Amino acid sequence: MLRDFPRLFLQHTAATRRHLAPELLLRLITPACPLWAAPVDRSPFADPYWGFFWPGGQAAARYMLDNRATVFGRRVLDVGCGCGAGAIAAALMGATKAVANDIDPYAVLATKINAELNKCTVETSTEDYIGTACDDFDTILIGDMFYDEDFAKLLFEWLSKLAAKDKMVLIGDPGRHGLTSRRRSQLQQLARYELPAHCREENHGFTEAAVWRLTSPTT
Ligand SMILES: C[S@@+](CC[C@H](N)C(=O)[O-])C[C@H]1O[C@@H](n2cnc3c(N)ncnc32)[C@H](O)[C@@H]1O
């Protein structure tokens, strides 16, 4: 399927700016796509996370587009890039290096197509960075990855170590249960965005998304 993916991707997605970062044109699975309402057994894709721009990722992209200094001249790693919007926003805002990373190889293929649509270059990687030192990066970007408690624990412990090494760790999140109040107490809120009505409907229960910075105890 990997070889066929670009064709299937173009067939089952639509280009849209209907999200919090309309500067970015992204091919996504939208309500206009037959796949949106198709039964799971009719989908050629298993778990197409890359087909959606998750509210936490939308907030993170909005923040970078409004706050260029966060990424300008920096080496940015977008972990769990999905459709690639985080890395694309960083590249457009002048990151010297923007790497879109996802353990799902289809996500990085989707990202490459979306980067081309936005006339920018992002590097891609399917390496599992979690637990690694990230020596080649200054900024670590996390869009909407606190959806599972076990994973959230692993992720937060790793991000805390990176923040203690003075990496800038940015987290976009709509209030997922994995970003517990204990974890939130270690974060500084940088921005909060109301989600557009259609986005609230598509993400049941979420009305806003915030961008947080994980700071080391001495920062
Ligand atoms: C909810 S989606 C968020 C996508 C994107 N950041 C956004 O906000 O639109 C989570 C993504 O994390 C990816 N993922 C899960 N575990 C990962 C890991 N250990 N390293 C990199 N990506 C991972 C999934 O494949 C999925 O694409």
mmCIF file with all atom_site columns, C-alpha atoms in Angstrom, residues 86-197:
data_model
loop_
_atom_site.group_PDB
_atom_site.id
_atom_site.type_symbol
_atom_site.label_atom_id
_atom_site.label_alt_id
_atom_site.label_comp_id
_atom_site.label_asym_id
_atom_site.label_entity_id
_atom_site.label_seq_id
_atom_site.pdbx_PDB_ins_code
_atom_site.Cartn_x
_atom_site.Cartn_y
_atom_site.Cartn_z
_atom_site.occupancy
_atom_site.B_iso_or_equiv
_atom_site.pdbx_formal_charge
_atom_site.auth_seq_id
_atom_site.auth_comp_id
_atom_site.auth_asym_id
_atom_site.auth_atom_id
_atom_site.pdbx_PDB_model_num
ATOM 1   C CA . GLY A 1 86  ? 3.300   21.714 12.831 1.00 0.00 ? 86  GLY A CA 1
ATOM 2   C CA . ALA A 1 87  ? 6.529   21.167 10.919 1.00 0.00 ? 87  ALA A CA 1
ATOM 3   C CA . ILE A 1 88  ? 5.111   23.049 7.922  1.00 0.00 ? 88  ILE A CA 1
ATOM 4   C CA . ALA A 1 89  ? 4.210   26.074 10.085 1.00 0.00 ? 89  ALA A CA 1
ATOM 5   C CA . ALA A 1 90  ? 7.699   25.993 11.617 1.00 0.00 ? 90  ALA A CA 1
ATOM 6   C CA . ALA A 1 91  ? 9.342   25.843 8.173  1.00 0.00 ? 91  ALA A CA 1
ATOM 7   C CA . LEU A 1 92  ? 7.219   28.728 6.892  1.00 0.00 ? 92  LEU A CA 1
ATOM 8   C CA . MET A 1 93  ? 8.125   30.798 9.959  1.00 0.00 ? 93  MET A CA 1
ATOM 9   C CA . GLY A 1 94  ? 11.850  30.433 9.322  1.00 0.00 ? 94  GLY A CA 1
ATOM 10  C CA . ALA A 1 95  ? 12.997  27.372 11.252 1.00 0.00 ? 95  ALA A CA 1
ATOM 11  C CA . THR A 1 96  ? 16.492  26.465 9.998  1.00 0.00 ? 96  THR A CA 1
ATOM 12  C CA . LYS A 1 97  ? 15.456  22.830 10.155 1.00 0.00 ? 97  LYS A CA 1
ATOM 13  C CA . ALA A 1 98  ? 11.931  21.434 10.471 1.00 0.00 ? 98  ALA A CA 1
ATOM 14  C CA . VAL A 1 99  ? 11.617  17.703 10.905 1.00 0.00 ? 99  VAL A CA 1
ATOM 15  C CA . ALA A 1 100 ? 8.193   16.075 10.757 1.00 0.00 ? 100 ALA A CA 1
ATOM 16  C CA . ASN A 1 101 ? 8.331   12.848 12.725 1.00 0.00 ? 101 ASN A CA 1
ATOM 17  C CA . ASP A 1 102 ? 5.743   10.109 13.024 1.00 0.00 ? 102 ASP A CA 1
ATOM 18  C CA . ILE A 1 103 ? 6.041   6.378  13.608 1.00 0.00 ? 103 ILE A CA 1
ATOM 19  C CA . ASP A 1 104 ? 3.277   5.953  11.011 1.00 0.00 ? 104 ASP A CA 1
ATOM 20  C CA . PRO A 1 105 ? 4.962   5.959  7.576  1.00 0.00 ? 105 PRO A CA 1
ATOM 21  C CA . TYR A 1 106 ? 1.727   7.143  5.954  1.00 0.00 ? 106 TYR A CA 1
ATOM 22  C CA . ALA A 1 107 ? 1.831   10.274 8.113  1.00 0.00 ? 107 ALA A CA 1
ATOM 23  C CA . VAL A 1 108 ? 5.202   11.277 6.716  1.00 0.00 ? 108 VAL A CA 1
ATOM 24  C CA . LEU A 1 109 ? 3.991   10.622 3.162  1.00 0.00 ? 109 LEU A CA 1
ATOM 25  C CA . ALA A 1 110 ? 0.932   12.795 3.825  1.00 0.00 ? 110 ALA A CA 1
ATOM 26  C CA . THR A 1 111 ? 3.244   15.422 5.328  1.00 0.00 ? 111 THR A CA 1
ATOM 27  C CA . LYS A 1 112 ? 5.453   15.491 2.222  1.00 0.00 ? 112 LYS A CA 1
ATOM 28  C CA . ILE A 1 113 ? 2.420   16.142 0.011  1.00 0.00 ? 113 ILE A CA 1
ATOM 29  C CA . ASN A 1 114 ? 1.130   18.832 2.378  1.00 0.00 ? 114 ASN A CA 1
ATOM 30  C CA . ALA A 1 115 ? 4.581   20.478 2.533  1.00 0.00 ? 115 ALA A CA 1
ATOM 31  C CA . GLU A 1 116 ? 4.669   20.653 -1.270 1.00 0.00 ? 116 GLU A CA 1
ATOM 32  C CA . LEU A 1 117 ? 1.193   22.223 -1.259 1.00 0.00 ? 117 LEU A CA 1
ATOM 33  C CA . ASN A 1 118 ? 2.561   24.953 1.002  1.00 0.00 ? 118 ASN A CA 1
ATOM 34  C CA . LYS A 1 119 ? 5.755   25.353 -1.026 1.00 0.00 ? 119 LYS A CA 1
ATOM 35  C CA . CYS A 1 120 ? 8.053   24.559 1.829  1.00 0.00 ? 120 CYS A CA 1
ATOM 36  C CA . THR A 1 121 ? 10.584  21.915 2.671  1.00 0.00 ? 121 THR A CA 1
ATOM 37  C CA . VAL A 1 122 ? 10.384  19.724 5.705  1.00 0.00 ? 122 VAL A CA 1
ATOM 38  C CA . GLU A 1 123 ? 12.535  16.736 6.505  1.00 0.00 ? 123 GLU A CA 1
ATOM 39  C CA . THR A 1 124 ? 10.689  13.629 7.593  1.00 0.00 ? 124 THR A CA 1
ATOM 40  C CA . SER A 1 125 ? 11.520  10.763 9.914  1.00 0.00 ? 125 SER A CA 1
ATOM 41  C CA . THR A 1 126 ? 9.759   7.634  11.163 1.00 0.00 ? 126 THR A CA 1
ATOM 42  C CA . GLU A 1 127 ? 12.268  7.113  13.989 1.00 0.00 ? 127 GLU A CA 1
ATOM 43  C CA . ASP A 1 128 ? 10.846  6.733  17.501 1.00 0.00 ? 128 ASP A CA 1
ATOM 44  C CA . TYR A 1 129 ? 12.476  9.726  19.211 1.00 0.00 ? 129 TYR A CA 1
ATOM 45  C CA . ILE A 1 130 ? 10.803  9.203  22.563 1.00 0.00 ? 130 ILE A CA 1
ATOM 46  C CA . GLY A 1 131 ? 13.508  8.768  25.199 1.00 0.00 ? 131 GLY A CA 1
ATOM 47  C CA . THR A 1 132 ? 16.287  10.105 22.965 1.00 0.00 ? 132 THR A CA 1
ATOM 48  C CA . ALA A 1 133 ? 18.436  13.179 23.675 1.00 0.00 ? 133 ALA A CA 1
ATOM 49  C CA . CYS A 1 134 ? 17.301  15.223 20.642 1.00 0.00 ? 134 CYS A CA 1
ATOM 50  C CA . ASP A 1 135 ? 20.741  16.840 20.420 1.00 0.00 ? 135 ASP A CA 1
ATOM 51  C CA . ASP A 1 136 ? 20.022  18.064 16.893 1.00 0.00 ? 136 ASP A CA 1
ATOM 52  C CA . PHE A 1 137 ? 16.969  20.102 17.941 1.00 0.00 ? 137 PHE A CA 1
ATOM 53  C CA . ASP A 1 138 ? 16.249  23.278 19.923 1.00 0.00 ? 138 ASP A CA 1
ATOM 54  C CA . THR A 1 139 ? 12.438  23.115 19.878 1.00 0.00 ? 139 THR A CA 1
ATOM 55  C CA . ILE A 1 140 ? 10.260  20.057 20.374 1.00 0.00 ? 140 ILE A CA 1
ATOM 56  C CA . LEU A 1 141 ? 6.676   20.371 19.244 1.00 0.00 ? 141 LEU A CA 1
ATOM 57  C CA . ILE A 1 142 ? 3.855   18.144 20.458 1.00 0.00 ? 142 ILE A CA 1
ATOM 58  C CA . GLY A 1 143 ? 0.411   18.462 18.888 1.00 0.00 ? 143 GLY A CA 1
ATOM 59  C CA . ASP A 1 144 ? -2.418  16.597 20.582 1.00 0.00 ? 144 ASP A CA 1
ATOM 60  C CA . MET A 1 145 ? -0.610  13.551 21.887 1.00 0.00 ? 145 MET A CA 1
ATOM 61  C CA . PHE A 1 146 ? -1.969  13.297 25.448 1.00 0.00 ? 146 PHE A CA 1
ATOM 62  C CA . TYR A 1 147 ? -4.888  11.019 24.565 1.00 0.00 ? 147 TYR A CA 1
ATOM 63  C CA . ASP A 1 148 ? -3.684  7.923  26.416 1.00 0.00 ? 148 ASP A CA 1
ATOM 64  C CA . GLU A 1 149 ? -2.515  7.818  30.048 1.00 0.00 ? 149 GLU A CA 1
ATOM 65  C CA . ASP A 1 150 ? 0.299   5.265  29.666 1.00 0.00 ? 150 ASP A CA 1
ATOM 66  C CA . PHE A 1 151 ? 1.669   7.093  26.662 1.00 0.00 ? 151 PHE A CA 1
ATOM 67  C CA . ALA A 1 152 ? 1.160   10.486 28.329 1.00 0.00 ? 152 ALA A CA 1
ATOM 68  C CA . LYS A 1 153 ? 3.327   9.379  31.282 1.00 0.00 ? 153 LYS A CA 1
ATOM 69  C CA . LEU A 1 154 ? 6.141   8.241  29.004 1.00 0.00 ? 154 LEU A CA 1
ATOM 70  C CA . LEU A 1 155 ? 5.873   11.358 26.863 1.00 0.00 ? 155 LEU A CA 1
ATOM 71  C CA . PHE A 1 156 ? 5.769   13.814 29.755 1.00 0.00 ? 156 PHE A CA 1
ATOM 72  C CA . GLU A 1 157 ? 8.767   12.236 31.534 1.00 0.00 ? 157 GLU A CA 1
ATOM 73  C CA . TRP A 1 158 ? 10.798  12.459 28.344 1.00 0.00 ? 158 TRP A CA 1
ATOM 74  C CA . LEU A 1 159 ? 9.716   16.031 27.601 1.00 0.00 ? 159 LEU A CA 1
ATOM 75  C CA . SER A 1 160 ? 10.589  17.049 31.177 1.00 0.00 ? 160 SER A CA 1
ATOM 76  C CA . LYS A 1 161 ? 14.138  15.781 30.667 1.00 0.00 ? 161 LYS A CA 1
ATOM 77  C CA . LEU A 1 162 ? 14.409  17.736 27.416 1.00 0.00 ? 162 LEU A CA 1
ATOM 78  C CA . ALA A 1 163 ? 13.082  20.908 29.064 1.00 0.00 ? 163 ALA A CA 1
ATOM 79  C CA . ALA A 1 164 ? 15.664  20.462 31.844 1.00 0.00 ? 164 ALA A CA 1
ATOM 80  C CA . LYS A 1 165 ? 18.297  20.549 29.088 1.00 0.00 ? 165 LYS A CA 1
ATOM 81  C CA . ASP A 1 166 ? 16.895  23.923 27.963 1.00 0.00 ? 166 ASP A CA 1
ATOM 82  C CA . LYS A 1 167 ? 15.029  22.639 24.934 1.00 0.00 ? 167 LYS A CA 1
ATOM 83  C CA . MET A 1 168 ? 11.938  24.672 24.164 1.00 0.00 ? 168 MET A CA 1
ATOM 84  C CA . VAL A 1 169 ? 9.063   22.198 24.553 1.00 0.00 ? 169 VAL A CA 1
ATOM 85  C CA . LEU A 1 170 ? 5.731   23.380 23.113 1.00 0.00 ? 170 LEU A CA 1
ATOM 86  C CA . ILE A 1 171 ? 2.536   21.409 23.620 1.00 0.00 ? 171 ILE A CA 1
ATOM 87  C CA . GLY A 1 172 ? -0.767  22.045 21.854 1.00 0.00 ? 172 GLY A CA 1
ATOM 88  C CA . ASP A 1 173 ? -3.676  20.384 23.616 1.00 0.00 ? 173 ASP A CA 1
ATOM 89  C CA . PRO A 1 174 ? -7.469  20.759 23.802 1.00 0.00 ? 174 PRO A CA 1
ATOM 90  C CA . GLY A 1 175 ? -7.757  19.360 27.352 1.00 0.00 ? 175 GLY A CA 1
ATOM 91  C CA . ARG A 1 176 ? -7.115  15.657 26.843 1.00 0.00 ? 176 ARG A CA 1
ATOM 92  C CA . HIS A 1 177 ? -7.189  13.567 29.999 1.00 0.00 ? 177 HIS A CA 1
ATOM 93  C CA . GLY A 1 178 ? -3.472  12.717 29.722 1.00 0.00 ? 178 GLY A CA 1
ATOM 94  C CA . LEU A 1 179 ? -2.546  16.321 30.401 1.00 0.00 ? 179 LEU A CA 1
ATOM 95  C CA . THR A 1 180 ? -3.577  16.011 34.049 1.00 0.00 ? 180 THR A CA 1
ATOM 96  C CA . SER A 1 181 ? -3.773  18.969 36.412 1.00 0.00 ? 181 SER A CA 1
ATOM 97  C CA . ARG A 1 182 ? -0.549  17.751 38.048 1.00 0.00 ? 182 ARG A CA 1
ATOM 98  C CA . ARG A 1 183 ? 1.201   17.824 34.687 1.00 0.00 ? 183 ARG A CA 1
ATOM 99  C CA . ARG A 1 184 ? -0.428  21.139 33.759 1.00 0.00 ? 184 ARG A CA 1
ATOM 100 C CA . SER A 1 185 ? 0.975   22.645 36.958 1.00 0.00 ? 185 SER A CA 1
ATOM 101 C CA . GLN A 1 186 ? 4.434   22.229 35.425 1.00 0.00 ? 186 GLN A CA 1
ATOM 102 C CA . LEU A 1 187 ? 3.429   24.068 32.265 1.00 0.00 ? 187 LEU A CA 1
ATOM 103 C CA . GLN A 1 188 ? 3.178   27.720 31.373 1.00 0.00 ? 188 GLN A CA 1
ATOM 104 C CA . GLN A 1 189 ? 0.166   28.580 29.246 1.00 0.00 ? 189 GLN A CA 1
ATOM 105 C CA . LEU A 1 190 ? 1.252   30.641 26.240 1.00 0.00 ? 190 LEU A CA 1
ATOM 106 C CA . ALA A 1 191 ? -2.059  30.959 24.404 1.00 0.00 ? 191 ALA A CA 1
ATOM 107 C CA . ARG A 1 192 ? -5.621  29.717 24.370 1.00 0.00 ? 192 ARG A CA 1
ATOM 108 C CA . TYR A 1 193 ? -7.846  29.556 21.312 1.00 0.00 ? 193 TYR A CA 1
ATOM 109 C CA . GLU A 1 194 ? -11.562 28.997 20.962 1.00 0.00 ? 194 GLU A CA 1
ATOM 110 C CA . LEU A 1 195 ? -12.227 26.216 18.489 1.00 0.00 ? 195 LEU A CA 1
ATOM 111 C CA . PRO A 1 196 ? -14.433 27.107 15.492 1.00 0.00 ? 196 PRO A CA 1
ATOM 112 C CA . ALA A 1 197 ? -17.977 25.672 15.647 1.00 0.00 ? 197 ALA A CA 1
#
